[in-house]
mmCIF file of C-alpha atoms in Angstrom:
data_model
loop_
_atom_site.group_PDB
_atom_site.id
_atom_site.type_symbol
_atom_site.label_atom_id
_atom_site.label_comp_id
_atom_site.label_asym_id
_atom_site.label_seq_id
_atom_site.Cartn_x
_atom_site.Cartn_y
_atom_site.Cartn_z
ATOM 1 C CA UNK C 73 -73.484 -9.243 56.894
ATOM 2 C CA UNK C 74 -71.640 -7.649 59.610
ATOM 3 C CA UNK C 75 -69.745 -4.459 58.987
ATOM 4 C CA UNK C 76 -66.306 -4.770 59.726
ATOM 5 C CA UNK C 77 -65.236 -3.161 63.059
ATOM 6 C CA UNK C 78 -63.677 0.095 62.455
ATOM 7 C CA UNK C 79 -60.774 -0.520 64.763
ATOM 8 C CA UNK C 80 -59.815 -3.781 62.870
ATOM 9 C CA UNK C 81 -59.556 -1.847 59.422
ATOM 10 C CA UNK C 82 -58.238 1.706 61.015
ATOM 11 C CA UNK C 83 -55.259 1.883 58.782
ATOM 12 C CA UNK C 84 -57.323 0.698 55.826
ATOM 13 C CA UNK C 85 -58.461 2.367 52.325
ATOM 14 C CA UNK C 86 -61.741 3.540 52.102
ATOM 15 C CA UNK C 87 -62.847 1.054 49.581
ATOM 16 C CA UNK C 88 -61.998 -1.550 52.476
ATOM 17 C CA UNK C 89 -63.908 0.277 54.888
ATOM 18 C CA UNK C 90 -66.508 0.861 52.966
ATOM 19 C CA UNK C 91 -67.581 -2.860 52.347
ATOM 20 C CA UNK C 92 -68.153 -4.571 49.506
ATOM 21 C CA UNK C 93 -71.344 -5.978 50.850
ATOM 22 C CA UNK C 94 -73.200 -4.864 48.098
ATOM 23 C CA UNK C 95 -71.351 -6.564 45.525
ATOM 24 C CA UNK C 96 -71.276 -9.490 46.980
ATOM 25 C CA UNK C 97 -74.790 -9.620 47.344
ATOM 26 C CA UNK C 98 -75.218 -8.710 43.671
ATOM 27 C CA UNK C 99 -73.203 -11.743 42.664
ATOM 28 C CA UNK C 100 -74.722 -14.081 44.674
ATOM 29 C CA UNK C 101 -78.420 -13.237 43.248
ATOM 30 C CA UNK C 102 -76.725 -13.069 39.658
ATOM 31 C CA UNK C 103 -74.938 -16.226 39.833
ATOM 32 C CA UNK C 104 -78.288 -18.275 40.396
ATOM 33 C CA UNK C 105 -80.160 -16.440 37.653
ATOM 34 C CA UNK C 106 -77.312 -16.812 35.346
ATOM 35 C CA UNK C 107 -76.708 -20.599 35.277
ATOM 36 C CA UNK C 108 -80.371 -21.576 35.543
ATOM 37 C CA UNK C 109 -81.785 -19.243 33.039
ATOM 38 C CA UNK C 110 -79.142 -18.183 30.532
ATOM 39 C CA UNK C 111 -77.201 -15.083 29.653
ATOM 40 C CA UNK C 112 -80.084 -13.613 27.667
ATOM 41 C CA UNK C 113 -82.444 -13.938 30.678
ATOM 42 C CA UNK C 114 -79.732 -12.987 33.457
ATOM 43 C CA UNK C 115 -79.150 -10.004 31.352
ATOM 44 C CA UNK C 116 -82.732 -8.688 31.595
ATOM 45 C CA UNK C 117 -82.373 -8.952 35.577
ATOM 46 C CA UNK C 118 -79.374 -7.054 35.140
ATOM 47 C CA UNK C 119 -81.402 -3.692 34.315
ATOM 48 C CA UNK C 120 -83.140 -4.203 37.217
ATOM 49 C CA UNK C 121 -80.592 -4.645 39.591
ATOM 50 C CA UNK C 122 -78.827 -1.390 37.766
ATOM 51 C CA UNK C 123 -82.034 -0.123 38.447
ATOM 52 C CA UNK C 124 -81.983 -0.891 41.934
ATOM 53 C CA UNK C 125 -78.485 0.818 42.325
ATOM 54 C CA UNK C 126 -79.643 3.967 40.685
ATOM 55 C CA UNK C 127 -82.357 4.579 42.963
ATOM 56 C CA UNK C 128 -81.405 2.836 46.148
ATOM 57 C CA UNK C 129 -77.675 2.476 46.579
ATOM 58 C CA UNK C 130 -76.612 6.336 47.343
ATOM 59 C CA UNK C 131 -72.892 5.654 48.654
ATOM 60 C CA UNK C 132 -72.496 4.177 45.127
ATOM 61 C CA UNK C 133 -74.754 6.633 42.963
ATOM 62 C CA UNK C 134 -72.781 9.735 44.717
ATOM 63 C CA UNK C 135 -69.427 7.976 43.905
ATOM 64 C CA UNK C 136 -70.743 7.356 40.015
ATOM 65 C CA UNK C 137 -71.793 11.158 40.013
ATOM 66 C CA UNK C 138 -68.305 12.246 41.069
ATOM 67 C CA UNK C 139 -66.642 10.302 38.652
ATOM 68 C CA UNK C 140 -69.041 10.306 35.074
ATOM 69 C CA UNK C 141 -68.806 13.899 34.891
ATOM 70 C CA UNK C 142 -64.524 13.843 34.919
ATOM 71 C CA UNK C 143 -64.573 11.055 32.189
ATOM 72 C CA UNK C 144 -67.195 12.276 29.734
ATOM 73 C CA UNK C 145 -66.319 15.710 30.333
ATOM 74 C CA UNK C 146 -69.974 17.125 30.714
ATOM 75 C CA UNK C 147 -72.684 16.492 33.239
ATOM 76 C CA UNK C 148 -73.656 13.569 33.914
ATOM 77 C CA UNK C 149 -77.296 12.351 33.396
ATOM 78 C CA UNK C 150 -79.714 9.503 34.791
ATOM 79 C CA UNK C 151 -78.918 7.492 31.840
ATOM 80 C CA UNK C 152 -75.246 7.962 32.080
ATOM 81 C CA UNK C 153 -75.086 6.616 35.749
ATOM 82 C CA UNK C 154 -77.671 3.498 34.745
ATOM 83 C CA UNK C 155 -75.112 2.609 32.048
ATOM 84 C CA UNK C 156 -72.525 2.858 34.338
ATOM 85 C CA UNK C 157 -74.261 0.390 36.591
ATOM 86 C CA UNK C 158 -75.155 -1.730 34.143
ATOM 87 C CA UNK C 159 -71.538 -2.135 32.813
ATOM 88 C CA UNK C 160 -70.627 -3.382 36.404
ATOM 89 C CA UNK C 161 -72.973 -5.545 36.712
ATOM 90 C CA UNK C 162 -72.915 -7.051 32.730
ATOM 91 C CA UNK C 163 -68.789 -7.623 33.919
ATOM 92 C CA UNK C 164 -69.593 -9.464 37.084
ATOM 93 C CA UNK C 165 -72.636 -11.622 35.515
ATOM 94 C CA UNK C 166 -69.996 -12.311 32.631
ATOM 95 C CA UNK C 167 -67.683 -13.245 34.978
ATOM 96 C CA UNK C 168 -70.310 -16.518 35.691
ATOM 97 C CA UNK C 169 -69.908 -17.774 32.384
ATOM 98 C CA UNK C 170 -66.147 -16.993 32.041
ATOM 99 C CA UNK C 171 -65.679 -19.156 35.078
ATOM 100 C CA UNK C 172 -67.482 -21.550 33.459
ATOM 101 C CA UNK C 173 -65.418 -21.668 30.056
ATOM 102 C CA UNK C 174 -68.252 -20.275 28.112
ATOM 103 C CA UNK C 175 -65.718 -18.516 25.921
ATOM 104 C CA UNK C 176 -67.882 -19.260 23.157
ATOM 105 C CA UNK C 177 -70.395 -16.626 24.509
ATOM 106 C CA UNK C 178 -67.841 -13.812 23.794
ATOM 107 C CA UNK C 179 -66.534 -11.502 21.153
ATOM 108 C CA UNK C 180 -63.365 -10.557 22.688
ATOM 109 C CA UNK C 181 -60.891 -8.285 20.584
ATOM 110 C CA UNK C 182 -57.191 -8.329 21.764
ATOM 111 C CA UNK C 183 -55.183 -5.291 21.011
ATOM 112 C CA UNK C 184 -51.695 -4.566 21.688
ATOM 113 C CA UNK C 185 -50.471 -8.355 22.023
ATOM 114 C CA UNK C 186 -47.268 -7.487 20.672
ATOM 115 C CA UNK C 187 -46.762 -5.640 24.371
ATOM 116 C CA UNK C 188 -47.015 -8.933 25.885
ATOM 117 C CA UNK C 189 -46.056 -11.488 23.329
ATOM 118 C CA UNK C 190 -42.261 -11.370 23.303
ATOM 119 C CA UNK C 191 -42.078 -11.106 27.434
ATOM 120 C CA UNK C 192 -44.279 -14.255 27.507
ATOM 121 C CA UNK C 193 -41.673 -16.414 25.355
ATOM 122 C CA UNK C 194 -38.774 -14.870 27.258
ATOM 123 C CA UNK C 195 -40.208 -16.508 30.395
ATOM 124 C CA UNK C 196 -38.425 -14.198 32.676
ATOM 125 C CA UNK C 197 -41.985 -13.251 34.646
ATOM 126 C CA UNK C 198 -44.206 -10.291 33.836
ATOM 127 C CA UNK C 199 -46.018 -8.201 35.805
ATOM 128 C CA UNK C 200 -49.557 -7.114 34.462
ATOM 129 C CA UNK C 201 -51.035 -4.123 35.991
ATOM 130 C CA UNK C 202 -54.423 -3.508 35.456
ATOM 131 C CA UNK C 203 -57.319 -1.617 37.545
ATOM 132 C CA UNK C 204 -60.763 -1.763 38.862
ATOM 133 C CA UNK C 205 -61.566 -0.748 34.629
ATOM 134 C CA UNK C 206 -63.547 -3.057 33.097
ATOM 135 C CA UNK C 207 -63.110 -6.928 33.477
ATOM 136 C CA UNK C 208 -59.878 -8.563 34.512
ATOM 137 C CA UNK C 209 -61.710 -11.797 34.301
ATOM 138 C CA UNK C 210 -61.980 -11.637 30.349
ATOM 139 C CA UNK C 211 -58.119 -13.099 31.149
ATOM 140 C CA UNK C 212 -59.271 -16.397 31.139
ATOM 141 C CA UNK C 213 -61.140 -16.479 28.121
ATOM 142 C CA UNK C 214 -57.971 -14.888 25.703
ATOM 143 C CA UNK C 215 -55.332 -17.761 27.149
ATOM 144 C CA UNK C 216 -56.203 -19.651 24.138
ATOM 145 C CA UNK C 217 -55.735 -16.965 21.879
ATOM 146 C CA UNK C 218 -52.396 -15.657 23.794
ATOM 147 C CA UNK C 219 -50.826 -19.071 24.570
ATOM 148 C CA UNK C 220 -48.993 -18.646 27.611
ATOM 149 C CA UNK C 221 -51.298 -16.256 29.625
ATOM 150 C CA UNK C 222 -51.762 -17.791 32.703
ATOM 151 C CA UNK C 223 -51.971 -15.151 35.669
ATOM 152 C CA UNK C 224 -51.680 -15.443 38.934
ATOM 153 C CA UNK C 225 -53.324 -12.833 40.478
ATOM 154 C CA UNK C 226 -52.098 -11.169 44.102
ATOM 155 C CA UNK C 227 -55.254 -9.386 46.420
ATOM 156 C CA UNK C 228 -55.982 -8.432 49.344
ATOM 157 C CA UNK C 229 -56.208 -11.277 51.794
ATOM 158 C CA UNK C 230 -60.060 -11.068 52.389
ATOM 159 C CA UNK C 231 -60.762 -10.430 48.591
ATOM 160 C CA UNK C 232 -58.899 -13.411 47.890
ATOM 161 C CA UNK C 233 -61.063 -15.347 50.287
ATOM 162 C CA UNK C 234 -64.203 -14.321 48.887
ATOM 163 C CA UNK C 235 -62.711 -14.834 45.371
ATOM 164 C CA UNK C 236 -62.040 -18.538 46.224
ATOM 165 C CA UNK C 237 -65.573 -19.271 47.745
ATOM 166 C CA UNK C 238 -67.262 -17.756 44.638
ATOM 167 C CA UNK C 239 -65.334 -19.634 42.113
ATOM 168 C CA UNK C 240 -65.579 -22.984 44.498
ATOM 169 C CA UNK C 241 -69.702 -21.781 44.438
ATOM 170 C CA UNK C 242 -69.743 -21.523 40.685
ATOM 171 C CA UNK C 243 -67.300 -23.986 39.427
ATOM 172 C CA UNK C 244 -65.397 -25.979 41.335
ATOM 173 C CA UNK C 245 -62.966 -26.920 38.780
ATOM 174 C CA UNK C 246 -61.947 -23.362 37.849
ATOM 175 C CA UNK C 247 -58.998 -22.744 39.616
ATOM 176 C CA UNK C 248 -57.581 -19.152 40.212
ATOM 177 C CA UNK C 249 -53.904 -18.836 41.197
ATOM 178 C CA UNK C 250 -54.294 -16.107 44.061
ATOM 179 C CA UNK C 251 -51.499 -14.722 46.002
ATOM 180 C CA UNK C 252 -52.700 -13.053 48.812
ATOM 181 C CA UNK C 253 -51.168 -9.873 50.460
ATOM 182 C CA UNK C 254 -50.891 -9.131 53.803
ATOM 183 C CA UNK C 255 -48.717 -11.552 54.787
ATOM 184 C CA UNK C 256 -44.861 -10.954 55.502
ATOM 185 C CA UNK C 257 -43.839 -13.371 52.645
ATOM 186 C CA UNK C 258 -46.541 -12.339 50.253
ATOM 187 C CA UNK C 259 -43.635 -10.528 48.244
ATOM 188 C CA UNK C 260 -41.399 -13.598 47.906
ATOM 189 C CA UNK C 261 -44.053 -15.630 46.666
ATOM 190 C CA UNK C 262 -44.664 -13.364 43.939
ATOM 191 C CA UNK C 263 -40.893 -13.248 43.452
ATOM 192 C CA UNK C 264 -40.987 -17.133 43.180
ATOM 193 C CA UNK C 265 -43.811 -16.622 40.897
ATOM 194 C CA UNK C 266 -42.000 -14.742 38.325
ATOM 195 C CA UNK C 267 -38.815 -16.578 38.732
ATOM 196 C CA UNK C 268 -40.595 -19.495 37.211
ATOM 197 C CA UNK C 269 -41.739 -16.964 34.792
ATOM 198 C CA UNK C 270 -44.945 -16.798 35.621
ATOM 199 C CA UNK C 271 -47.143 -13.694 34.637
ATOM 200 C CA UNK C 272 -48.112 -11.852 38.178
ATOM 201 C CA UNK C 273 -51.120 -9.934 38.028
ATOM 202 C CA UNK C 274 -52.404 -6.945 40.269
ATOM 203 C CA UNK C 275 -55.030 -4.055 40.397
ATOM 204 C CA UNK C 276 -52.486 -1.158 41.266
ATOM 205 C CA UNK C 277 -55.373 1.724 41.415
ATOM 206 C CA UNK C 278 -56.385 1.183 45.002
ATOM 207 C CA UNK C 279 -54.210 1.260 47.975
ATOM 208 C CA UNK C 280 -54.243 -1.501 50.643
ATOM 209 C CA UNK C 281 -53.856 1.399 53.243
ATOM 210 C CA UNK C 282 -50.146 0.817 54.628
ATOM 211 C CA UNK C 283 -48.296 2.130 51.792
ATOM 212 C CA UNK C 284 -47.158 5.573 50.550
ATOM 213 C CA UNK C 285 -49.325 7.266 47.687
ATOM 214 C CA UNK C 286 -48.250 9.149 44.814
ATOM 215 C CA UNK C 287 -50.489 12.240 44.245
ATOM 216 C CA UNK C 288 -51.284 12.207 40.350
ATOM 217 C CA UNK C 289 -53.917 14.179 37.616
ATOM 218 C CA UNK C 290 -56.241 11.776 36.838
ATOM 219 C CA UNK C 291 -59.324 13.119 34.812
ATOM 220 C CA UNK C 292 -58.349 16.655 35.796
ATOM 221 C CA UNK C 293 -58.209 16.365 39.617
ATOM 222 C CA UNK C 294 -55.610 15.132 42.181
ATOM 223 C CA UNK C 295 -55.936 11.101 43.047
ATOM 224 C CA UNK C 296 -53.813 9.431 45.032
ATOM 225 C CA UNK C 297 -52.132 6.186 43.349
ATOM 226 C CA UNK C 298 -50.351 4.043 45.500
ATOM 227 C CA UNK C 299 -46.504 3.492 45.019
ATOM 228 C CA UNK C 300 -46.163 -0.381 46.333
ATOM 229 C CA UNK C 301 -46.825 -1.919 42.842
ATOM 230 C CA UNK C 302 -44.253 0.090 41.194
ATOM 231 C CA UNK C 303 -41.972 -0.203 44.151
ATOM 232 C CA UNK C 304 -42.145 -3.898 43.730
ATOM 233 C CA UNK C 305 -41.445 -4.392 40.253
ATOM 234 C CA UNK C 306 -38.384 -1.992 40.120
ATOM 235 C CA UNK C 307 -37.173 -4.324 42.965
ATOM 236 C CA UNK C 308 -38.036 -7.165 41.418
ATOM 237 C CA UNK C 309 -36.554 -5.994 38.103
ATOM 238 C CA UNK C 310 -39.651 -6.923 35.733
ATOM 239 C CA UNK C 311 -41.504 -5.682 32.786
ATOM 240 C CA UNK C 312 -44.568 -4.488 33.444
ATOM 241 C CA UNK C 313 -47.396 -4.719 31.254
ATOM 242 C CA UNK C 314 -50.905 -2.528 31.599
ATOM 243 C CA UNK C 315 -53.784 -4.433 30.915
ATOM 244 C CA UNK C 316 -57.578 -4.056 30.763
ATOM 245 C CA UNK C 317 -60.281 -5.923 29.698
ATOM 246 C CA UNK C 318 -63.199 -3.150 28.540
ATOM 247 C CA UNK C 319 -66.948 -4.430 28.428
ATOM 248 C CA UNK C 320 -68.129 -2.861 25.434
ATOM 249 C CA UNK C 321 -72.033 -3.678 25.265
ATOM 250 C CA UNK C 322 -73.607 -6.797 24.620
ATOM 251 C CA UNK C 323 -71.089 -9.689 24.198
ATOM 252 C CA UNK C 324 -68.220 -8.084 23.318
ATOM 253 C CA UNK C 325 -64.886 -7.068 24.884
ATOM 254 C CA UNK C 326 -61.716 -5.391 23.844
ATOM 255 C CA UNK C 327 -58.558 -6.150 25.840
ATOM 256 C CA UNK C 328 -55.794 -3.722 25.366
ATOM 257 C CA UNK C 329 -51.938 -4.638 26.358
ATOM 258 C CA UNK C 330 -49.702 -1.623 26.798
ATOM 259 C CA UNK C 331 -46.137 -1.340 27.789
ATOM 260 C CA UNK C 332 -46.013 0.267 31.066
ATOM 261 C CA UNK C 333 -42.562 0.016 32.331
ATOM 262 C CA UNK C 334 -39.248 -2.248 31.997
ATOM 263 C CA UNK C 335 -37.457 -2.583 35.363
ATOM 264 C CA UNK C 336 -35.038 -5.206 34.415
ATOM 265 C CA UNK C 337 -31.838 -2.786 33.809
ATOM 266 C CA UNK C 338 -32.921 -0.381 36.270
ATOM 267 C CA UNK C 339 -29.802 0.363 38.207
ATOM 268 C CA UNK C 340 -30.459 1.373 42.094
ATOM 269 C CA UNK C 341 -29.724 4.512 41.950
ATOM 270 C CA UNK C 342 -32.426 5.452 39.394
ATOM 271 C CA UNK C 343 -34.991 3.056 41.033
ATOM 272 C CA UNK C 344 -37.307 5.946 42.628
ATOM 273 C CA UNK C 345 -37.337 8.209 39.203
ATOM 274 C CA UNK C 346 -37.932 5.162 37.148
ATOM 275 C CA UNK C 347 -41.056 4.345 39.480
ATOM 276 C CA UNK C 348 -41.941 8.177 39.099
ATOM 277 C CA UNK C 349 -42.193 7.771 35.172
ATOM 278 C CA UNK C 350 -43.775 4.335 35.295
ATOM 279 C CA UNK C 351 -47.042 5.762 37.771
ATOM 280 C CA UNK C 352 -47.046 8.915 35.248
ATOM 281 C CA UNK C 353 -47.272 6.078 32.473
ATOM 282 C CA UNK C 354 -50.255 4.351 34.515
ATOM 283 C CA UNK C 355 -51.755 7.421 34.762
ATOM 284 C CA UNK C 356 -51.580 8.178 31.705
ATOM 285 C CA UNK C 357 -53.136 5.291 30.372
ATOM 286 C CA UNK C 358 -55.665 5.460 33.099
ATOM 287 C CA UNK C 359 -56.445 8.743 31.718
ATOM 288 C CA UNK C 360 -56.774 6.966 28.207
ATOM 289 C CA UNK C 361 -58.797 4.056 28.859
ATOM 290 C CA UNK C 362 -61.312 6.251 31.258
ATOM 291 C CA UNK C 363 -62.386 8.001 28.630
ATOM 292 C CA UNK C 364 -62.416 5.663 25.934
ATOM 293 C CA UNK C 365 -64.815 3.790 28.182
ATOM 294 C CA UNK C 366 -66.060 5.734 30.554
ATOM 295 C CA UNK C 367 -68.512 3.352 32.130
ATOM 296 C CA UNK C 368 -66.069 0.605 32.719
ATOM 297 C CA UNK C 369 -64.684 2.588 36.220
ATOM 298 C CA UNK C 370 -65.579 0.068 38.739
ATOM 299 C CA UNK C 371 -64.573 2.047 41.967
ATOM 300 C CA UNK C 372 -67.882 2.798 43.652
ATOM 301 C CA UNK C 373 -66.222 5.379 46.001
ATOM 302 C CA UNK C 374 -65.005 8.630 46.060
ATOM 303 C CA UNK C 375 -61.619 7.959 44.342
ATOM 304 C CA UNK C 376 -60.731 11.454 44.284
ATOM 305 C CA UNK C 377 -61.072 12.277 47.932
ATOM 306 C CA UNK C 378 -59.469 9.381 49.040
ATOM 307 C CA UNK C 379 -56.294 10.697 49.900
ATOM 308 C CA UNK C 380 -55.700 9.981 53.592
ATOM 309 C CA UNK C 381 -53.434 12.574 54.971
ATOM 310 C CA UNK C 382 -51.258 10.412 57.150
ATOM 311 C CA UNK C 383 -50.622 8.153 53.998
ATOM 312 C CA UNK C 384 -49.348 10.874 52.021
ATOM 313 C CA UNK C 385 -46.460 11.270 53.677
ATOM 314 C CA UNK C 386 -43.851 8.466 54.519
ATOM 315 C CA UNK C 387 -40.200 8.049 55.413
ATOM 316 C CA UNK C 388 -39.738 7.728 51.560
ATOM 317 C CA UNK C 389 -38.606 10.747 50.040
ATOM 318 C CA UNK G 61 -27.358 -18.465 69.847
ATOM 319 C CA UNK G 62 -28.404 -14.836 70.202
ATOM 320 C CA UNK G 63 -25.941 -13.137 72.700
ATOM 321 C CA UNK G 64 -22.870 -12.983 70.015
ATOM 322 C CA UNK G 65 -25.239 -11.265 67.496
ATOM 323 C CA UNK G 66 -24.559 -7.770 68.084
ATOM 324 C CA UNK G 67 -21.976 -7.221 65.294
ATOM 325 C CA UNK G 68 -24.303 -9.242 62.861
ATOM 326 C CA UNK G 69 -27.374 -6.936 64.114
ATOM 327 C CA UNK G 70 -25.027 -4.017 63.580
ATOM 328 C CA UNK G 71 -24.505 -5.322 60.087
ATOM 329 C CA UNK G 72 -27.596 -6.184 58.912
ATOM 330 C CA UNK G 73 -29.225 -2.867 60.549
ATOM 331 C CA UNK G 74 -26.790 -0.863 58.272
ATOM 332 C CA UNK G 75 -27.899 -2.932 55.190
ATOM 333 C CA UNK G 76 -31.249 -2.023 55.830
ATOM 334 C CA UNK G 77 -30.551 1.452 56.302
ATOM 335 C CA UNK G 78 -29.476 1.849 53.125
ATOM 336 C CA UNK G 79 -31.186 0.040 51.335
ATOM 337 C CA UNK G 80 -34.674 1.687 52.369
ATOM 338 C CA UNK G 81 -32.964 5.236 52.955
ATOM 339 C CA UNK G 82 -34.247 4.747 56.165
ATOM 340 C CA UNK G 83 -34.295 8.520 58.456
ATOM 341 C CA UNK G 84 -32.326 6.699 61.042
ATOM 342 C CA UNK G 85 -28.740 5.531 62.263
ATOM 343 C CA UNK G 86 -28.151 1.900 62.026
ATOM 344 C CA UNK G 87 -27.136 2.015 65.723
ATOM 345 C CA UNK G 88 -30.287 3.342 66.674
ATOM 346 C CA UNK G 89 -32.499 0.369 65.386
ATOM 347 C CA UNK G 90 -33.474 -1.426 68.815
ATOM 348 C CA UNK G 91 -33.009 -5.100 68.044
ATOM 349 C CA UNK G 92 -36.515 -6.197 69.626
ATOM 350 C CA UNK G 93 -38.329 -3.187 67.855
ATOM 351 C CA UNK G 94 -40.879 -4.822 65.297
ATOM 352 C CA UNK G 95 -39.828 -3.955 61.752
ATOM 353 C CA UNK G 96 -43.354 -4.581 59.986
ATOM 354 C CA UNK G 97 -46.088 -2.039 60.716
ATOM 355 C CA UNK G 98 -45.641 -0.486 64.056
ATOM 356 C CA UNK G 99 -42.259 -0.093 65.255
ATOM 357 C CA UNK G 100 -39.788 0.666 62.231
ATOM 358 C CA UNK G 101 -42.977 0.884 60.213
ATOM 359 C CA UNK G 102 -41.966 -0.675 57.090
ATOM 360 C CA UNK G 103 -44.300 -1.632 54.319
ATOM 361 C CA UNK G 104 -44.519 -5.398 52.733
ATOM 362 C CA UNK G 105 -42.483 -3.769 50.044
ATOM 363 C CA UNK G 106 -39.640 -2.754 52.500
ATOM 364 C CA UNK G 107 -39.493 -5.917 53.620
ATOM 365 C CA UNK G 108 -38.959 -7.638 50.195
ATOM 366 C CA UNK G 109 -36.082 -5.166 49.398
ATOM 367 C CA UNK G 110 -34.614 -6.353 52.907
ATOM 368 C CA UNK G 111 -35.209 -9.725 51.986
ATOM 369 C CA UNK G 112 -33.366 -9.536 48.701
ATOM 370 C CA UNK G 113 -30.480 -7.394 50.274
ATOM 371 C CA UNK G 114 -29.904 -9.929 52.873
ATOM 372 C CA UNK G 115 -30.191 -13.089 50.919
ATOM 373 C CA UNK G 116 -27.643 -11.423 48.462
ATOM 374 C CA UNK G 117 -25.090 -10.504 51.082
ATOM 375 C CA UNK G 118 -25.334 -13.486 52.853
ATOM 376 C CA UNK G 119 -26.144 -15.876 50.079
ATOM 377 C CA UNK G 120 -29.289 -17.392 51.923
ATOM 378 C CA UNK G 121 -32.483 -18.267 50.355
ATOM 379 C CA UNK G 122 -35.607 -16.823 51.799
ATOM 380 C CA UNK G 123 -38.659 -18.807 50.716
ATOM 381 C CA UNK G 124 -42.438 -17.924 50.931
ATOM 382 C CA UNK G 125 -43.094 -21.172 52.284
ATOM 383 C CA UNK G 126 -41.126 -21.095 55.294
ATOM 384 C CA UNK G 127 -43.419 -21.211 58.112
ATOM 385 C CA UNK G 128 -41.047 -19.134 60.362
ATOM 386 C CA UNK G 129 -40.998 -15.825 58.103
ATOM 387 C CA UNK G 130 -43.378 -13.831 60.064
ATOM 388 C CA UNK G 131 -40.897 -14.365 63.111
ATOM 389 C CA UNK G 132 -37.693 -13.874 60.784
ATOM 390 C CA UNK G 133 -38.914 -10.818 59.939
ATOM 391 C CA UNK G 134 -40.176 -9.779 63.205
ATOM 392 C CA UNK G 135 -37.106 -7.831 64.643
ATOM 393 C CA UNK G 136 -33.668 -7.109 63.794
ATOM 394 C CA UNK G 137 -32.608 -9.683 66.816
ATOM 395 C CA UNK G 138 -34.619 -12.155 64.941
ATOM 396 C CA UNK G 139 -33.533 -11.814 61.502
ATOM 397 C CA UNK G 140 -29.517 -11.716 62.349
ATOM 398 C CA UNK G 141 -30.369 -15.077 64.672
ATOM 399 C CA UNK G 142 -31.710 -16.696 60.991
ATOM 400 C CA UNK G 143 -28.659 -15.035 59.141
ATOM 401 C CA UNK G 144 -26.396 -16.802 61.423
ATOM 402 C CA UNK G 145 -27.435 -20.184 61.290
ATOM 403 C CA UNK G 146 -28.187 -20.060 57.836
ATOM 404 C CA UNK G 147 -25.397 -17.775 55.552
ATOM 405 C CA UNK G 148 -23.134 -19.442 53.343
ATOM 406 C CA UNK G 149 -21.135 -16.319 52.995
#
């Protein structure tokens, strides 16, 4: 558990620098408990974990307190913070069961399937954009209800390694199609997947640090959204669907699909403008769903301050 | 193989400047400057755009499983050399 060297991550985003150590530890402890004692027993431990985070994880607590009042529209209480951590812990905990195909444990409601059904059927490739909002993993469970919904996830290569290690530990048969970013040909891989008619998913609310950002109005204050995913969608001329799997308490999840953009017929000259429209729409959806399910926001760093000045200006005008 | 690529290098350089809206003249891009990261400062999406534009222009296929991708996209000179060797139009 060493901290990454500053020099290696110099250009990286705060969330990368700010090691995901605590998350990984939590995941390990919980997978052990869950698989041996069952979901109910596991969940009682989640309360302890949430409490631990409220009491002993000052950085996460600060982030939670910085975010919650914006989404709730009122000052956050100790209970809110507790709920926030508990919600996060629940989704991680449930991931263990989802990976083990225990879909029977969950009550999952799907909304907006019509936004994605025709695109899946057209088999021309779709980009699914989510955020660190709720659980993307419930996708596994709804694969049965929404046939054809098999997604290759694009993620930072370090995270890809961690996820794969985790998957292997929990269920060696559960594979996840992952496209690691950070290689010159990552983008070519994405293109090939789309050309085969597949769905490619990514969480577009965090920067990887080497890309320009767009400033948006999120929950009443300026935040930075990376433009990369949207520029990529525009270049590849694909439809984009927003997806979030909100945890609604107990064993309930609510999956939402929303039309985000369609770059299929956007001529080159209008691309930048279309990208801006898509970013605005993405922001609108983040605003809507963070307010709808405030405890589902899982960016435990200061999201509204993480606008590195050096990254906000680049050659793209 | 490298020597006679000056014209092609300039052509690709012009394609890049145009496609990416770069603030430099095509003639100012050093053949050996790094395209990715430091150097010309392109990010991965820019590289994708270069790959798309170049594939279309010269009728070649850039595949993700090509082990040489890193080398191909490392500089203008290397990209031109690859295009020269593989172009179909």
